[in-house]
Amino acid sequence: MIDFRVLIRLAADEGIERIAVGVVVRDASGQVLMIRRAPHDVLPGLWEYPGGSLEDGEPVPAGAARELAEETGLTGVLDYVRHLDFTDQNGRQVRQFVFTTEVPDGTPLALSPDHDAPQWADPGRLPPTSDGQRSVIEWLTGRLAIPGWRPVGGYLTTIARPSVYGSFLVTDPQGRVLGMRSAINPDVWNFPGGNVEHGETPFTTALREAEEEIGLDLAAENPEVIARRRLVAVLHQQAGTEHYPVPVCSYVFDGGTLTPDQQARIRLDPAEHTEWRFETAHNWRAHMDPDRYRRLLQILRAHRCGHPLYLERPQPADDFEGILVLVTDPAGRLLMHHRDDKPGIAWPGHWTPIGGWRESDETPEETAAREVREEAGIEITRVRPVPGPQHDQVSPFTRVLRAHWDGPDSDLRLGDEGQAVRMVPLDEVLALKVPPYLHHYLPLLGHRPSASGGPA
């Protein structure tokens, strides 16, 4: 649907003083209807296609249909074509929105008193008319001669028109993400945002929706961040069969950080959301279905990498958001990381293999090499996927890989996360406080449990 209200506002910004409409009527033979102004009318004797000025508050398509019916008695489906700018007899700048329609040969006409003669003319041999109207007819005739071409108004009915959505990613000082529970569907948690309305951009939509939904004007709360208009991600969601039968294109912007004082002033619209909370990426998994959780991880990856990412849903089957890498050495030891003992992370206080989130458009192998370098200070080789089924305690969005390292233990360097890193003999791993999934993966590394079920 063409939003002529927006087009009219744009015209005013360009200095246009009056809005008019016109209709190029064609018959099946390709001739164009021209009507002659009566002697008592303005510009007597001038031939023109039907048209005129809009009435106060009249929608553009309705005005075009009215002018066509009043001046010729014709009705029908009108397709928007283009606009024509000209200066009228009073020196005003006019923008005419031009439509077109086709009628059968020999269709009867009923002219208004302002016109005294009709003529079905060949587009190349028009009667005396204005240069502007002649150019529109010649342009339209040339386009119609192109196989498959349709006027833009009709063409827009044939293409997939997505719903457009604008939202903000908002965090707290600890880096946790703001979510709001939907009043309509309590299982859904949303970012501040909503559907783009006529005349809005995705960014202005996000600002309006944030103020409506959390009661804060983010432009006033976080002026430096909002002024940058930093786009985090664009997500294209294919049409689905349940909730959105049309494609959805979502724009996510950086909404900055809310301090405790700002959070205390959050006021939800109870018609839309019933509660809000900040959670870590790990903890949001317990509150979201897998599809929405993967979308959150994708957005957070885009936010971390510092430049916008274009993302599609559904994404390729081999896509991922995190890795777990099993690094072994020639002595049969496994690289283990003693994780921080703090809430909001996976397996706090446990010993685990090296793991982490994907950055930007990294491959699983690149993510594994970077994470090991950051958390243990070493370079790994022979990185490859671990075959076989994945343990159900490992996220389906995580890729499990195996790698090799043959350097001295003195090269190990703890990064800025965790309490320690060290190489642990495979038969001693299960004596540590470890996640249950290691019982699944250790045999794949050559470890054989003892008959009693304890370490070999």
XYZ file of C-alpha atoms in Angstrom:
456
model
C 0.000 0.000 0.000
C 1.318 3.426 -0.967
C 1.153 5.915 1.899
C 0.235 9.127 0.091
C 0.191 11.012 3.396
C 3.949 10.532 3.572
C 4.335 11.532 -0.082
C 2.338 14.693 0.574
C 4.551 15.605 3.539
C 7.630 15.049 1.400
C 6.126 17.288 -1.288
C 5.599 20.067 1.271
C 9.232 19.720 2.359
C 10.217 20.272 -1.277
C 8.208 23.513 -1.547
C 5.122 22.088 -3.254
C 2.114 24.332 -2.516
C -0.806 22.361 -3.968
C -1.638 18.690 -4.513
C -3.561 17.542 -7.565
C -4.505 14.221 -9.191
C -4.762 13.010 -12.761
C -5.853 9.818 -14.542
C -4.504 8.589 -17.875
C -7.341 6.469 -19.308
C -6.396 3.923 -21.974
C -8.570 1.713 -24.126
C -7.772 -1.801 -25.330
C -6.372 -0.391 -28.582
C -3.747 1.635 -26.699
C -5.365 5.016 -27.282
C -5.480 7.671 -24.552
C -8.579 9.638 -23.526
C -8.155 13.428 -23.805
C -10.928 15.886 -22.879
C -11.141 19.532 -23.962
C -11.711 22.390 -21.537
C -14.926 24.308 -22.249
C -14.808 27.959 -23.459
C -15.932 29.280 -20.066
C -13.279 27.301 -18.133
C -9.718 28.223 -17.218
C -7.388 27.614 -20.200
C -10.264 27.111 -22.676
C -9.602 24.715 -25.555
C -6.727 22.914 -23.813
C -6.814 19.144 -24.103
C -5.912 17.152 -20.998
C -6.392 13.854 -19.267
C -8.998 13.877 -16.433
C -7.874 15.381 -13.146
C -8.088 18.200 -10.660
C -7.386 19.324 -7.100
C -8.002 17.341 -3.941
C -10.748 18.378 -1.597
C -9.887 19.127 2.041
C -8.868 15.939 3.830
C -9.523 13.780 0.777
C -7.232 10.761 0.283
C -5.278 10.873 -2.955
C -6.706 7.663 -4.536
C -10.251 8.737 -3.616
C -9.651 12.151 -5.182
C -8.411 10.583 -8.398
C -11.467 8.309 -8.594
C -13.811 11.237 -7.883
C -12.244 13.495 -10.544
C -12.407 10.682 -13.114
C -16.090 10.017 -12.379
C -17.050 13.717 -12.335
C -15.292 14.586 -15.591
C -15.948 11.446 -17.654
C -18.490 9.243 -15.846
C -15.903 6.444 -15.762
C -15.118 4.193 -12.827
C -12.622 1.415 -12.424
C -9.459 0.212 -10.727
C -6.762 2.888 -10.705
C -3.040 2.132 -10.572
C -0.654 4.832 -9.370
C 1.975 5.658 -12.004
C 4.176 8.635 -11.031
C 3.933 12.322 -10.178
C 4.118 15.455 -12.329
C 5.330 18.823 -11.001
C 4.257 22.065 -12.669
C 3.468 25.741 -11.983
C -0.217 26.659 -12.232
C -1.720 29.841 -13.655
C -1.455 31.486 -10.223
C 2.271 30.782 -9.958
C 1.906 28.017 -7.364
C 4.037 24.894 -7.383
C 1.747 21.896 -7.947
C 2.416 18.174 -7.630
C -0.018 15.995 -9.523
C -0.198 12.313 -8.547
C -0.974 10.489 -11.782
C -2.926 7.212 -12.007
C -3.914 5.070 -14.966
C -6.708 2.670 -15.870
C -7.853 0.733 -18.921
C -11.427 0.555 -20.255
C -12.916 -1.461 -23.144
C -13.060 0.104 -26.591
C -16.233 2.110 -27.103
C -16.955 2.704 -23.411
C -19.540 5.520 -23.195
C -18.542 8.819 -21.562
C -20.445 11.483 -19.633
C -18.459 14.731 -19.656
C -18.761 17.384 -16.970
C -19.870 20.950 -17.874
C -16.212 22.036 -17.654
C -15.332 20.002 -20.760
C -16.984 20.104 -24.166
C -15.346 17.300 -26.199
C -13.572 13.950 -25.787
C -10.986 12.391 -28.072
C -9.362 8.968 -28.061
C -5.895 9.858 -29.321
C -2.839 7.929 -30.392
C -0.114 8.657 -27.772
C 2.186 9.799 -30.555
C -0.391 12.230 -32.035
C -1.949 14.020 -29.088
C -4.118 17.127 -29.537
C -2.757 20.426 -28.113
C -1.891 19.778 -24.457
C 0.687 20.862 -21.896
C 4.287 19.718 -22.186
C 4.016 18.080 -18.763
C 0.984 15.961 -19.638
C 2.515 15.038 -22.988
C 5.698 13.854 -21.219
C 3.702 11.738 -18.745
C 1.725 10.045 -21.528
C 4.850 9.394 -23.607
C 6.659 8.008 -20.551
C 3.739 5.753 -19.606
C 3.281 4.506 -23.162
C 6.960 3.650 -23.423
C 6.905 1.723 -20.145
C 3.744 -0.191 -21.091
C 5.489 -1.364 -24.268
C 8.072 -3.206 -22.109
C 6.990 -6.854 -21.635
C 5.989 -7.536 -18.042
C 6.064 -3.882 -16.908
C 3.280 -2.725 -14.589
C 2.539 0.657 -13.022
C 4.081 0.886 -9.565
C 0.677 0.873 -7.849
C -0.196 -2.479 -9.405
C 3.316 -3.862 -9.148
C 3.353 -3.351 -5.381
C 0.428 -5.770 -5.052
C 2.552 -8.566 -6.537
C 5.607 -8.430 -4.274
C 6.212 -9.609 -0.714
C 5.884 -6.584 1.525
C 7.390 -7.327 4.933
C 6.225 -5.954 8.224
C 8.975 -3.648 9.519
C 9.952 -3.592 13.189
C 12.228 -1.259 15.166
C 13.597 -1.980 18.661
C 16.374 -1.208 21.147
C 18.873 -3.499 22.828
C 19.146 -2.111 26.371
C 21.570 -3.371 29.021
C 22.401 -2.704 32.666
C 25.869 -1.845 34.065
C 26.640 -5.584 34.395
C 25.930 -6.163 30.703
C 22.676 -7.997 31.302
C 19.899 -7.562 28.732
C 16.489 -5.955 29.305
C 13.437 -8.034 28.457
C 9.718 -7.416 29.041
C 7.099 -10.146 29.448
C 4.249 -9.859 26.959
C 0.790 -9.342 28.442
C -0.750 -11.152 25.469
C 1.619 -14.128 25.461
C 3.311 -14.557 28.868
C 5.860 -16.963 27.391
C 7.315 -14.193 25.207
C 9.879 -11.626 26.342
C 10.453 -8.591 24.110
C 12.903 -5.750 23.614
C 11.405 -2.241 23.738
C 10.079 -1.811 20.206
C 7.228 -2.320 17.779
C 5.932 -2.178 14.228
C 6.796 0.813 12.061
C 3.789 3.036 11.464
C 3.120 5.189 8.408
C 5.629 7.983 8.079
C 8.064 6.522 10.630
C 11.541 5.095 10.245
C 12.598 2.003 12.231
C 14.679 4.247 14.512
C 11.888 6.727 15.283
C 9.605 3.750 15.878
C 12.035 2.294 18.407
C 12.190 5.629 20.252
C 8.408 6.014 20.344
C 7.796 2.424 21.394
C 10.440 2.569 24.143
C 8.796 5.614 25.671
C 5.360 3.995 25.459
C 6.488 0.624 26.805
C 8.985 1.476 29.569
C 8.081 5.110 30.204
C 11.577 6.428 29.423
C 12.678 8.763 26.644
C 15.926 7.050 25.732
C 17.058 10.077 23.727
C 16.999 12.044 26.998
C 18.255 9.220 29.218
C 21.190 8.165 26.999
C 21.697 11.122 24.632
C 25.223 10.264 23.457
C 24.364 6.673 22.619
C 21.050 7.472 20.951
C 22.563 10.334 18.916
C 24.846 7.808 17.190
C 21.822 5.842 15.909
C 23.972 2.760 16.052
C 22.406 -0.101 14.148
C 23.178 -3.411 15.847
C 21.509 -5.892 13.499
C 18.959 -6.371 10.752
C 17.009 -9.624 10.988
C 14.861 -10.903 8.152
C 12.257 -13.427 9.255
C 10.606 -15.441 6.513
C 6.815 -15.650 6.512
C 5.495 -18.273 8.904
C 2.234 -20.142 9.229
C 1.423 -19.397 12.877
C 1.928 -15.776 13.946
C 3.300 -13.812 10.957
C 2.056 -14.895 7.516
C 4.190 -12.126 5.967
C 7.960 -11.567 6.170
C 9.220 -9.436 9.065
C 12.271 -7.183 8.788
C 13.538 -6.149 12.240
C 16.004 -3.340 12.923
C 17.726 -3.494 16.316
C 19.510 -0.398 17.609
C 21.798 0.207 20.564
C 19.726 1.679 23.406
C 22.641 2.047 25.794
C 22.829 1.221 29.509
C 20.280 2.037 32.186
C 21.635 2.820 35.647
C 19.814 1.642 38.810
C 18.289 5.130 39.172
C 16.977 5.008 35.606
C 15.678 1.473 36.091
C 13.720 2.657 39.138
C 11.762 4.986 36.817
C 10.684 2.245 34.404
C 6.905 2.229 34.077
C 5.386 -0.505 31.943
C 2.210 -0.179 29.909
C 0.140 -2.962 31.535
C -1.772 -3.507 28.316
C 1.454 -4.654 26.651
C 3.827 -6.023 29.313
C 3.446 -7.357 32.832
C 7.052 -7.350 34.107
C 10.620 -6.508 33.137
C 13.999 -7.914 34.072
C 17.679 -7.827 33.167
C 19.280 -11.245 32.607
C 22.553 -12.595 31.257
C 22.636 -14.309 27.895
C 22.963 -17.636 29.715
C 19.991 -17.061 32.027
C 17.654 -15.869 29.248
C 17.763 -19.441 27.911
C 15.418 -20.518 30.723
C 12.819 -17.902 29.743
C 12.708 -18.246 25.951
C 11.833 -20.876 23.405
C 14.816 -22.047 21.331
C 13.957 -19.912 18.324
C 13.727 -16.665 20.278
C 16.789 -17.546 22.307
C 18.840 -18.088 19.170
C 17.660 -14.713 17.877
C 18.830 -13.119 21.139
C 22.246 -14.767 20.779
C 22.514 -13.516 17.211
C 21.720 -9.949 18.277
C 24.210 -10.094 21.151
C 26.877 -11.383 18.755
C 26.223 -8.405 16.492
C 26.428 -6.073 19.507
C 29.761 -7.555 20.623
C 31.406 -7.356 17.219
C 30.841 -3.593 16.935
C 29.461 -3.468 13.396
C 25.974 -4.324 12.122
C 25.211 -7.865 11.070
C 22.576 -8.948 8.570
C 20.902 -12.091 9.880
C 18.231 -14.371 8.458
C 15.701 -16.639 10.089
C 15.553 -19.491 9.542
C 19.318 -19.539 9.404
C 21.450 -22.263 7.799
C 21.324 -25.596 9.604
C 25.065 -25.470 10.347
C 24.942 -22.016 11.941
C 26.132 -21.685 15.537
C 26.557 -19.126 18.323
C 29.114 -20.715 20.645
C 31.837 -23.373 20.869
C 33.196 -25.955 23.293
C 36.709 -27.089 22.399
C 38.392 -30.217 23.750
C 42.147 -29.525 23.602
C 44.418 -32.526 24.208
C 48.198 -32.960 24.151
C 50.523 -35.894 23.339
C 50.563 -36.876 27.029
C 46.838 -37.602 26.932
C 45.787 -34.585 28.947
C 42.773 -32.280 28.502
C 42.906 -28.501 28.789
C 40.543 -27.490 31.605
C 39.349 -24.061 32.689
C 38.272 -23.339 36.282
C 35.311 -21.021 35.805
C 34.407 -18.052 37.982
C 31.948 -18.855 40.741
C 29.360 -16.183 40.016
C 25.689 -16.220 39.020
C 24.491 -15.745 35.480
C 27.124 -17.871 33.721
C 27.114 -21.499 32.656
C 28.553 -23.951 35.193
C 29.810 -21.439 37.779
C 32.751 -22.752 39.844
C 33.127 -25.851 37.652
C 36.104 -27.104 35.687
C 35.147 -27.203 32.007
C 36.830 -27.333 28.612
C 37.418 -23.953 26.992
C 34.238 -22.432 25.557
C 32.793 -19.125 24.489
C 30.578 -17.099 22.209
C 31.074 -16.582 18.498
C 32.232 -13.149 17.300
C 31.079 -11.497 14.068
C 31.121 -13.998 11.173
C 33.729 -16.394 12.597
C 33.758 -20.049 11.673
C 33.629 -22.608 14.522
C 37.360 -23.235 14.047
C 38.164 -19.525 14.237
C 36.040 -19.087 17.358
C 37.761 -22.061 19.009
C 41.264 -20.755 18.236
C 40.428 -17.266 19.519
C 38.779 -18.467 22.725
C 41.699 -20.762 23.601
C 44.124 -17.949 22.887
C 42.153 -15.524 25.099
C 41.488 -17.923 27.991
C 44.677 -19.996 28.010
C 47.242 -18.004 26.004
C 48.157 -20.830 23.593
C 47.755 -21.592 19.891
C 45.965 -24.803 18.957
C 46.182 -26.895 15.795
C 44.214 -29.640 14.045
C 40.833 -28.161 14.990
C 37.969 -30.350 13.804
C 34.391 -31.209 14.832
C 33.765 -33.937 17.367
C 31.745 -36.656 15.592
C 28.611 -38.285 16.896
C 25.530 -37.015 18.716
C 25.794 -33.968 20.953
C 25.083 -34.239 24.680
C 21.687 -32.773 25.608
C 23.282 -30.514 28.251
C 25.265 -28.763 25.535
C 23.236 -26.112 23.722
C 22.209 -27.045 20.176
C 23.635 -23.640 19.169
C 27.101 -24.718 20.397
C 29.625 -26.532 18.237
C 31.832 -29.085 20.000
C 35.324 -29.358 18.527
C 38.552 -31.170 19.245
C 42.046 -29.627 18.913
C 45.694 -30.429 19.589
C 48.412 -28.621 21.537
C 51.962 -29.780 22.166
C 53.619 -26.874 23.991
C 55.078 -26.716 27.517
C 52.766 -26.066 30.478
C 54.711 -22.898 31.188
C 53.063 -21.350 28.096
C 49.622 -21.495 29.701
C 48.338 -18.042 30.676
C 44.978 -17.415 32.366
C 42.950 -14.765 30.568
C 40.624 -12.224 32.125
C 37.944 -14.822 32.923
C 38.086 -17.768 35.295
C 40.281 -18.836 38.192
C 42.826 -21.177 36.571
C 43.741 -23.175 33.468
C 45.742 -26.392 33.386
C 46.252 -29.615 31.510
C 44.562 -32.483 33.359
C 45.185 -36.220 32.699
C 42.045 -37.766 31.228
C 41.724 -40.253 34.093
C 41.729 -37.391 36.625
C 39.157 -35.144 34.932
C 36.099 -36.719 36.548
C 37.630 -36.255 40.010
C 37.150 -32.509 39.525
C 33.883 -30.645 39.817
C 32.849 -30.986 36.185
C 29.613 -30.810 34.151
C 27.915 -34.170 33.516
C 28.413 -33.824 29.775
C 32.097 -34.753 30.173
C 31.042 -38.363 30.830
C 29.816 -38.308 27.230
C 32.846 -36.656 25.635
C 35.777 -38.220 27.498
C 35.412 -41.640 25.799
C 35.646 -39.856 22.445
C 39.109 -38.645 23.539
C 40.320 -42.170 24.340
C 39.435 -42.266 28.051
C 38.214 -45.625 29.339
C 36.283 -45.640 32.636
C 37.097 -48.292 35.241
C 34.787 -51.223 35.817
C 33.389 -49.506 38.929
C 32.401 -46.483 36.919
C 35.045 -44.236 38.502
C 38.219 -42.867 36.936
C 40.299 -45.445 35.080
